Amino acid sequence: MIKQIRYFQSVVRLGSFTAAADEHLISQSAISQQIKALEDSLGVPLLTRKGRSFELTSEGEYFYKKSLVIVADLDSLCGELRRMSNHVKKLGIGVPRGYSSDAFRNAVALFSAKYPDTPVEIVYGSHEELYELLQNDEIGAVLGDHSRALSDEYTVIPLAARECSIEISAANPISQLPFVEPGDLKNIPFVIIAGKTRQEAELNFYREYTGLQSDPLFTDDLENAKMLLIQGRAYMLVEGGEKYVRSGITKSLTLRRNGEPILRRYCIFLKAGSSRKTAEDFTEILRSQF
């Protein structure tokens, strides 16, 4: 009966027998027969058919609302049982600290809908930390950029080029500029999220691809970085190129060199020779969102 209930929910949600049949990869007649069988089992009509359209009966509307809760609870219960039995394999995705992107969040949502039994674990770290985890098969993929030296160790899938931006306190006069150049920021500390052992490597990484010469201000916690930012003590590079404003407290400005935007070319790194299909599927979903 649970499969019939899912068919019924799809018909109601999509407002169409044809669309519901396409979603479940069965014929329209088959899904219609399954809905009729469900009605027979319940002993009440759920739909009033009117040619190619339909309306929910009062019983059908009540059943639809209650069934959504029941199916959600059942899915949650089954997922918990699988996790208890250790049959669920997580997909680890390495992401640079401070990275933020609607495209990435959308990809996680779409992947989770396609693979509800494969939780996505987002692992934040420095660039070198993430590549080490990838080499040790502790994560399935790393979101990075082409400033990483390419080698036969990785399969690299390009995603998109994004303009580099910085986030700065709205109280700083520099926030009124239409854009900023590295020289404009030389007297303002640049906050970098990195542990003690990775600070020098991270600083060199950012200097190399942005040309920023500001004194670094290190923290190992994203929330601390945000506090420094909103107090006007430092600025941050916005990973992912996503521009946003924290309730008027901060502003995002495009970072340029000689008037030209500084581009960061994002890509996904997979371990060469790896046969992790879920990581490859996540990569294809992410490509579709960039």
mmCIF file of C-alpha atoms in Angstrom:
data_model
loop_
_atom_site.group_PDB
_atom_site.id
_atom_site.type_symbol
_atom_site.label_atom_id
_atom_site.label_comp_id
_atom_site.label_asym_id
_atom_site.label_seq_id
_atom_site.Cartn_x
_atom_site.Cartn_y
_atom_site.Cartn_z
ATOM 1 C CA MET A 1 0.000 0.000 0.000
ATOM 2 C CA ILE A 2 2.877 2.402 0.695
ATOM 3 C CA LYS A 3 3.794 2.493 -3.002
ATOM 4 C CA GLN A 4 0.198 3.255 -3.912
ATOM 5 C CA ILE A 5 0.171 6.089 -1.372
ATOM 6 C CA ARG A 6 3.311 7.553 -2.930
ATOM 7 C CA TYR A 7 1.648 7.412 -6.363
ATOM 8 C CA PHE A 8 -1.403 9.166 -4.953
ATOM 9 C CA GLN A 9 0.724 11.876 -3.351
ATOM 10 C CA SER A 10 2.523 12.489 -6.651
ATOM 11 C CA VAL A 11 -0.753 12.801 -8.567
ATOM 12 C CA VAL A 12 -2.054 15.372 -6.068
ATOM 13 C CA ARG A 13 1.220 17.285 -5.795
ATOM 14 C CA LEU A 14 1.726 17.490 -9.566
ATOM 15 C CA GLY A 15 -1.954 17.851 -10.411
ATOM 16 C CA SER A 16 -1.620 15.329 -13.205
ATOM 17 C CA PHE A 17 -1.722 11.558 -13.710
ATOM 18 C CA THR A 18 0.650 11.925 -16.662
ATOM 19 C CA ALA A 19 3.238 13.941 -14.725
ATOM 20 C CA ALA A 20 3.042 11.529 -11.791
ATOM 21 C CA ALA A 21 3.515 8.564 -14.123
ATOM 22 C CA ASP A 22 6.583 10.227 -15.647
ATOM 23 C CA GLU A 23 8.010 10.896 -12.199
ATOM 24 C CA HIS A 24 7.702 7.220 -11.238
ATOM 25 C CA LEU A 25 8.679 5.907 -14.689
ATOM 26 C CA ILE A 26 5.463 3.948 -15.197
ATOM 27 C CA SER A 27 2.546 4.303 -17.608
ATOM 28 C CA GLN A 28 -0.406 6.583 -16.981
ATOM 29 C CA SER A 29 -2.795 3.630 -17.040
ATOM 30 C CA ALA A 30 -0.675 1.794 -14.463
ATOM 31 C CA ILE A 31 -0.698 4.703 -12.018
ATOM 32 C CA SER A 32 -4.440 5.162 -12.535
ATOM 33 C CA GLN A 33 -4.976 1.471 -11.718
ATOM 34 C CA GLN A 34 -2.850 1.804 -8.582
ATOM 35 C CA ILE A 35 -4.876 4.787 -7.355
ATOM 36 C CA LYS A 36 -8.091 2.830 -7.984
ATOM 37 C CA ALA A 37 -6.673 -0.131 -6.039
ATOM 38 C CA LEU A 38 -5.824 2.209 -3.154
ATOM 39 C CA GLU A 39 -9.365 3.565 -3.116
ATOM 40 C CA ASP A 40 -10.755 0.023 -3.117
ATOM 41 C CA SER A 41 -8.518 -0.933 -0.191
ATOM 42 C CA LEU A 42 -9.625 2.110 1.808
ATOM 43 C CA GLY A 43 -13.256 1.754 0.824
ATOM 44 C CA VAL A 44 -13.649 5.456 -0.013
ATOM 45 C CA PRO A 45 -13.146 7.556 -3.165
ATOM 46 C CA LEU A 46 -10.132 9.825 -2.976
ATOM 47 C CA LEU A 47 -10.526 11.580 -6.332
ATOM 48 C CA THR A 48 -13.413 12.695 -8.482
ATOM 49 C CA ARG A 49 -12.300 12.271 -12.074
ATOM 50 C CA LYS A 50 -13.442 14.860 -14.619
ATOM 51 C CA GLY A 51 -12.103 13.882 -18.021
ATOM 52 C CA ARG A 52 -8.379 14.588 -17.928
ATOM 53 C CA SER A 53 -8.609 16.509 -14.655
ATOM 54 C CA PHE A 54 -9.667 15.565 -11.141
ATOM 55 C CA GLU A 55 -10.679 16.997 -7.803
ATOM 56 C CA LEU A 56 -9.951 15.673 -4.333
ATOM 57 C CA THR A 57 -12.928 14.415 -2.389
ATOM 58 C CA SER A 58 -13.191 15.523 1.240
ATOM 59 C CA GLU A 59 -11.906 12.061 2.203
ATOM 60 C CA GLY A 60 -9.095 12.390 -0.323
ATOM 61 C CA GLU A 61 -8.023 15.785 1.009
ATOM 62 C CA TYR A 62 -7.976 14.440 4.576
ATOM 63 C CA PHE A 63 -6.083 11.291 3.529
ATOM 64 C CA TYR A 64 -3.539 13.297 1.514
ATOM 65 C CA LYS A 65 -2.628 15.569 4.426
ATOM 66 C CA LYS A 66 -2.376 12.706 6.929
ATOM 67 C CA SER A 67 -0.466 10.479 4.508
ATOM 68 C CA LEU A 68 2.257 13.119 4.049
ATOM 69 C CA VAL A 69 3.054 12.931 7.771
ATOM 70 C CA ILE A 70 2.880 9.140 7.820
ATOM 71 C CA VAL A 71 5.189 8.684 4.814
ATOM 72 C CA ALA A 72 7.660 11.267 6.162
ATOM 73 C CA ASP A 73 7.775 9.432 9.500
ATOM 74 C CA LEU A 74 8.231 6.095 7.737
ATOM 75 C CA ASP A 75 11.082 7.426 5.598
ATOM 76 C CA SER A 76 12.746 8.874 8.693
ATOM 77 C CA LEU A 77 12.367 5.590 10.585
ATOM 78 C CA CYS A 78 13.802 3.527 7.711
ATOM 79 C CA GLY A 79 16.724 5.925 7.387
ATOM 80 C CA GLU A 80 17.498 5.660 11.099
ATOM 81 C CA LEU A 81 17.423 1.858 10.920
ATOM 82 C CA ARG A 82 19.855 1.837 8.008
ATOM 83 C CA ARG A 83 22.185 4.179 9.843
ATOM 84 C CA MET A 84 22.019 1.966 12.948
ATOM 85 C CA SER A 85 23.003 -1.043 10.864
ATOM 86 C CA ASN A 86 25.997 0.880 9.410
ATOM 87 C CA HIS A 87 24.820 0.186 5.860
ATOM 88 C CA VAL A 88 24.675 3.854 4.974
ATOM 89 C CA LYS A 89 27.757 5.310 3.313
ATOM 90 C CA LYS A 90 28.216 9.047 3.608
ATOM 91 C CA LEU A 91 29.505 11.194 0.777
ATOM 92 C CA GLY A 92 32.158 13.561 2.068
ATOM 93 C CA ILE A 93 32.672 16.793 0.112
ATOM 94 C CA GLY A 94 35.622 19.006 0.986
ATOM 95 C CA VAL A 95 34.938 22.749 0.932
ATOM 96 C CA PRO A 96 37.314 25.645 1.752
ATOM 97 C CA ARG A 97 36.567 27.392 5.028
ATOM 98 C CA GLY A 98 34.360 30.422 4.492
ATOM 99 C CA TYR A 99 32.956 29.170 1.186
ATOM 100 C CA SER A 100 29.347 30.160 0.481
ATOM 101 C CA SER A 101 27.323 29.565 -2.684
ATOM 102 C CA ASP A 102 23.671 29.068 -3.585
ATOM 103 C CA ALA A 103 24.805 26.784 -6.407
ATOM 104 C CA PHE A 104 26.506 24.466 -3.930
ATOM 105 C CA ARG A 105 23.543 24.418 -1.543
ATOM 106 C CA ASN A 106 21.161 23.686 -4.428
ATOM 107 C CA ALA A 107 23.395 20.795 -5.535
ATOM 108 C CA VAL A 108 23.335 19.270 -2.037
ATOM 109 C CA ALA A 109 19.537 19.539 -1.969
ATOM 110 C CA LEU A 110 19.135 17.927 -5.405
ATOM 111 C CA PHE A 111 21.604 15.152 -4.578
ATOM 112 C CA SER A 112 19.815 14.425 -1.294
ATOM 113 C CA ALA A 113 16.507 14.162 -3.131
ATOM 114 C CA LYS A 114 18.032 11.700 -5.609
ATOM 115 C CA TYR A 115 19.994 9.722 -3.001
ATOM 116 C CA PRO A 116 18.029 10.033 0.275
ATOM 117 C CA ASP A 117 20.021 7.148 1.772
ATOM 118 C CA THR A 118 23.397 8.819 1.160
ATOM 119 C CA PRO A 119 23.948 11.679 3.625
ATOM 120 C CA VAL A 120 26.239 14.459 2.394
ATOM 121 C CA GLU A 121 28.894 15.384 4.938
ATOM 122 C CA ILE A 122 30.459 18.790 4.268
ATOM 123 C CA VAL A 123 34.055 18.893 5.487
ATOM 124 C CA TYR A 124 35.562 22.360 5.864
ATOM 125 C CA GLY A 125 39.307 22.830 5.919
ATOM 126 C CA SER A 126 42.335 24.497 4.430
ATOM 127 C CA HIS A 127 43.124 23.705 0.826
ATOM 128 C CA GLU A 128 45.977 21.346 1.693
ATOM 129 C CA GLU A 129 43.988 19.620 4.442
ATOM 130 C CA LEU A 130 41.190 18.848 1.992
ATOM 131 C CA TYR A 131 43.462 17.441 -0.702
ATOM 132 C CA GLU A 132 45.113 15.211 1.894
ATOM 133 C CA LEU A 133 41.695 13.864 2.931
ATOM 134 C CA LEU A 134 40.882 13.218 -0.722
ATOM 135 C CA GLN A 135 44.111 11.288 -1.260
ATOM 136 C CA ASN A 136 43.379 9.181 1.818
ATOM 137 C CA ASP A 137 39.842 8.375 0.533
ATOM 138 C CA GLU A 138 38.304 10.044 3.582
ATOM 139 C CA ILE A 139 36.177 12.279 1.342
ATOM 140 C CA GLY A 140 34.901 11.766 -2.188
ATOM 141 C CA ALA A 141 35.569 15.154 -3.772
ATOM 142 C CA VAL A 142 37.047 18.593 -3.135
ATOM 143 C CA LEU A 143 35.668 21.901 -4.344
ATOM 144 C CA GLY A 144 38.728 23.947 -5.287
ATOM 145 C CA ASP A 145 40.173 26.099 -8.028
ATOM 146 C CA HIS A 146 42.776 26.013 -10.784
ATOM 147 C CA SER A 147 45.374 27.721 -8.625
ATOM 148 C CA ARG A 148 45.931 24.218 -7.283
ATOM 149 C CA ALA A 149 48.791 22.598 -9.174
ATOM 150 C CA LEU A 150 47.259 20.008 -11.486
ATOM 151 C CA SER A 151 48.654 16.493 -11.556
ATOM 152 C CA ASP A 152 47.792 12.960 -12.585
ATOM 153 C CA GLU A 153 46.610 12.357 -9.001
ATOM 154 C CA TYR A 154 43.326 14.143 -9.696
ATOM 155 C CA THR A 155 40.473 14.154 -12.152
ATOM 156 C CA VAL A 156 39.505 17.818 -12.525
ATOM 157 C CA ILE A 157 36.030 18.910 -13.661
ATOM 158 C CA PRO A 158 35.694 22.669 -14.383
ATOM 159 C CA LEU A 159 32.645 24.412 -12.923
ATOM 160 C CA ALA A 160 32.735 28.161 -13.513
ATOM 161 C CA ALA A 161 34.755 31.345 -13.185
ATOM 162 C CA ARG A 162 33.574 33.664 -10.432
ATOM 163 C CA GLU A 163 34.589 37.209 -9.613
ATOM 164 C CA CYS A 164 36.481 37.543 -6.336
ATOM 165 C CA SER A 165 34.778 39.725 -3.739
ATOM 166 C CA ILE A 166 35.580 40.926 -0.258
ATOM 167 C CA GLU A 167 33.203 41.500 2.636
ATOM 168 C CA ILE A 168 33.875 44.535 4.791
ATOM 169 C CA SER A 169 32.137 46.495 7.539
ATOM 170 C CA ALA A 170 29.596 48.968 6.165
ATOM 171 C CA ALA A 171 31.006 51.503 8.653
ATOM 172 C CA ASN A 172 34.355 51.531 6.835
ATOM 173 C CA PRO A 173 34.537 54.402 4.297
ATOM 174 C CA ILE A 174 36.022 51.963 1.774
ATOM 175 C CA SER A 175 32.626 50.207 1.666
ATOM 176 C CA GLN A 176 31.325 53.197 -0.339
ATOM 177 C CA LEU A 177 33.635 52.418 -3.270
ATOM 178 C CA PRO A 178 32.072 50.718 -6.325
ATOM 179 C CA PHE A 179 34.879 48.111 -6.183
ATOM 180 C CA VAL A 180 38.254 47.684 -4.508
ATOM 181 C CA GLU A 181 41.797 46.929 -5.623
ATOM 182 C CA PRO A 182 44.398 45.147 -3.470
ATOM 183 C CA GLY A 183 46.200 48.448 -2.833
ATOM 184 C CA ASP A 184 43.042 50.012 -1.369
ATOM 185 C CA LEU A 185 43.059 47.404 1.390
ATOM 186 C CA LYS A 186 46.746 47.427 2.334
ATOM 187 C CA ASN A 187 46.152 49.099 5.717
ATOM 188 C CA ILE A 188 43.251 46.845 6.776
ATOM 189 C CA PRO A 189 43.927 43.377 8.219
ATOM 190 C CA PHE A 190 42.757 40.397 6.182
ATOM 191 C CA VAL A 191 41.120 37.687 8.287
ATOM 192 C CA ILE A 192 42.059 34.131 7.309
ATOM 193 C CA ILE A 193 40.482 31.007 8.796
ATOM 194 C CA ALA A 194 43.303 28.525 9.373
ATOM 195 C CA GLY A 195 44.903 26.496 12.158
ATOM 196 C CA LYS A 196 48.431 27.320 13.315
ATOM 197 C CA THR A 197 50.090 24.661 11.176
ATOM 198 C CA ARG A 198 48.377 25.902 7.999
ATOM 199 C CA GLN A 199 48.559 29.668 8.432
ATOM 200 C CA GLU A 200 51.609 30.347 6.266
ATOM 201 C CA ALA A 201 50.413 28.081 3.462
ATOM 202 C CA GLU A 202 46.963 29.671 3.439
ATOM 203 C CA LEU A 203 48.400 33.184 3.442
ATOM 204 C CA ASN A 204 50.660 32.362 0.489
ATOM 205 C CA PHE A 205 47.724 30.799 -1.341
ATOM 206 C CA TYR A 206 45.568 33.922 -1.045
ATOM 207 C CA ARG A 207 48.385 36.326 -1.847
ATOM 208 C CA GLU A 208 49.239 34.385 -4.987
ATOM 209 C CA TYR A 209 45.859 34.503 -6.663
ATOM 210 C CA THR A 210 44.539 37.871 -5.385
ATOM 211 C CA GLY A 211 47.642 40.006 -4.886
ATOM 212 C CA LEU A 212 46.388 41.102 -1.449
ATOM 213 C CA GLN A 213 49.212 42.497 0.689
ATOM 214 C CA SER A 214 47.274 43.246 3.886
ATOM 215 C CA ASP A 215 48.583 41.979 7.200
ATOM 216 C CA PRO A 216 46.846 38.687 8.055
ATOM 217 C CA LEU A 217 44.631 38.205 11.082
ATOM 218 C CA PHE A 218 44.248 34.488 11.728
ATOM 219 C CA THR A 219 41.423 32.606 13.398
ATOM 220 C CA ASP A 220 40.465 28.948 13.305
ATOM 221 C CA ASP A 221 36.734 29.588 13.608
ATOM 222 C CA LEU A 222 34.316 31.037 11.038
ATOM 223 C CA GLU A 223 32.131 32.669 13.691
ATOM 224 C CA ASN A 224 35.152 34.468 15.160
ATOM 225 C CA ALA A 225 36.004 35.669 11.657
ATOM 226 C CA LYS A 226 32.496 37.095 11.280
ATOM 227 C CA MET A 227 32.787 38.879 14.641
ATOM 228 C CA LEU A 228 36.049 40.504 13.557
ATOM 229 C CA LEU A 229 34.359 41.521 10.335
ATOM 230 C CA ILE A 230 31.268 43.164 11.822
ATOM 231 C CA GLN A 231 33.439 45.015 14.378
ATOM 232 C CA GLY A 232 35.339 46.587 11.505
ATOM 233 C CA ARG A 233 38.652 45.036 12.562
ATOM 234 C CA ALA A 234 39.265 43.172 9.300
ATOM 235 C CA TYR A 235 37.822 42.203 5.935
ATOM 236 C CA MET A 236 37.273 38.736 4.464
ATOM 237 C CA LEU A 237 37.575 37.293 1.011
ATOM 238 C CA VAL A 238 34.160 35.932 0.016
ATOM 239 C CA GLU A 239 34.744 32.352 -1.089
ATOM 240 C CA GLY A 240 32.503 31.349 -3.975
ATOM 241 C CA GLY A 241 32.045 34.894 -5.231
ATOM 242 C CA GLU A 242 28.636 35.124 -3.583
ATOM 243 C CA LYS A 243 27.771 38.704 -2.719
ATOM 244 C CA TYR A 244 25.612 39.258 0.309
ATOM 245 C CA VAL A 245 25.015 41.790 3.071
ATOM 246 C CA ARG A 246 24.563 41.002 6.759
ATOM 247 C CA SER A 247 21.483 43.147 7.524
ATOM 248 C CA GLY A 248 23.279 46.318 6.442
ATOM 249 C CA ILE A 249 26.202 45.666 8.809
ATOM 250 C CA THR A 250 28.581 44.645 6.016
ATOM 251 C CA LYS A 251 28.987 45.161 2.289
ATOM 252 C CA SER A 252 30.421 42.996 -0.459
ATOM 253 C CA LEU A 253 32.679 44.599 -3.033
ATOM 254 C CA THR A 254 34.170 43.143 -6.202
ATOM 255 C CA LEU A 255 37.944 42.774 -5.997
ATOM 256 C CA ARG A 256 39.731 44.038 -9.112
ATOM 257 C CA ARG A 257 43.280 44.467 -10.376
ATOM 258 C CA ASN A 258 43.927 47.459 -12.687
ATOM 259 C CA GLY A 259 40.171 47.793 -13.063
ATOM 260 C CA GLU A 260 39.667 44.216 -14.230
ATOM 261 C CA PRO A 261 37.825 41.675 -12.062
ATOM 262 C CA ILE A 262 40.012 39.029 -10.442
ATOM 263 C CA LEU A 263 38.523 35.703 -11.452
ATOM 264 C CA ARG A 264 38.665 32.481 -9.500
ATOM 265 C CA ARG A 265 38.067 29.391 -11.613
ATOM 266 C CA TYR A 266 36.254 26.807 -9.515
ATOM 267 C CA CYS A 267 36.349 23.106 -10.224
ATOM 268 C CA ILE A 268 35.793 19.750 -8.562
ATOM 269 C CA PHE A 269 38.717 17.470 -7.789
ATOM 270 C CA LEU A 270 38.172 13.707 -7.697
ATOM 271 C CA LYS A 271 40.875 11.217 -6.884
ATOM 272 C CA ALA A 272 42.196 9.745 -10.129
ATOM 273 C CA GLY A 273 41.124 6.130 -10.569
ATOM 274 C CA SER A 274 38.405 6.423 -7.944
ATOM 275 C CA SER A 275 35.196 4.530 -8.711
ATOM 276 C CA ARG A 276 32.865 6.354 -6.297
ATOM 277 C CA LYS A 277 29.732 6.793 -8.383
ATOM 278 C CA THR A 278 28.006 9.011 -5.817
ATOM 279 C CA ALA A 279 30.889 11.516 -5.949
ATOM 280 C CA GLU A 280 30.689 11.562 -9.745
ATOM 281 C CA ASP A 281 26.920 12.034 -9.648
ATOM 282 C CA PHE A 282 27.239 14.883 -7.137
ATOM 283 C CA THR A 283 29.777 16.518 -9.445
ATOM 284 C CA GLU A 284 27.371 16.362 -12.406
ATOM 285 C CA ILE A 285 24.574 17.862 -10.288
ATOM 286 C CA LEU A 286 26.888 20.631 -9.089
ATOM 287 C CA ARG A 287 27.959 21.411 -12.670
ATOM 288 C CA SER A 288 24.312 21.884 -13.611
ATOM 289 C CA GLN A 289 23.913 24.512 -10.876
ATOM 290 C CA PHE A 290 26.920 26.692 -11.761
#
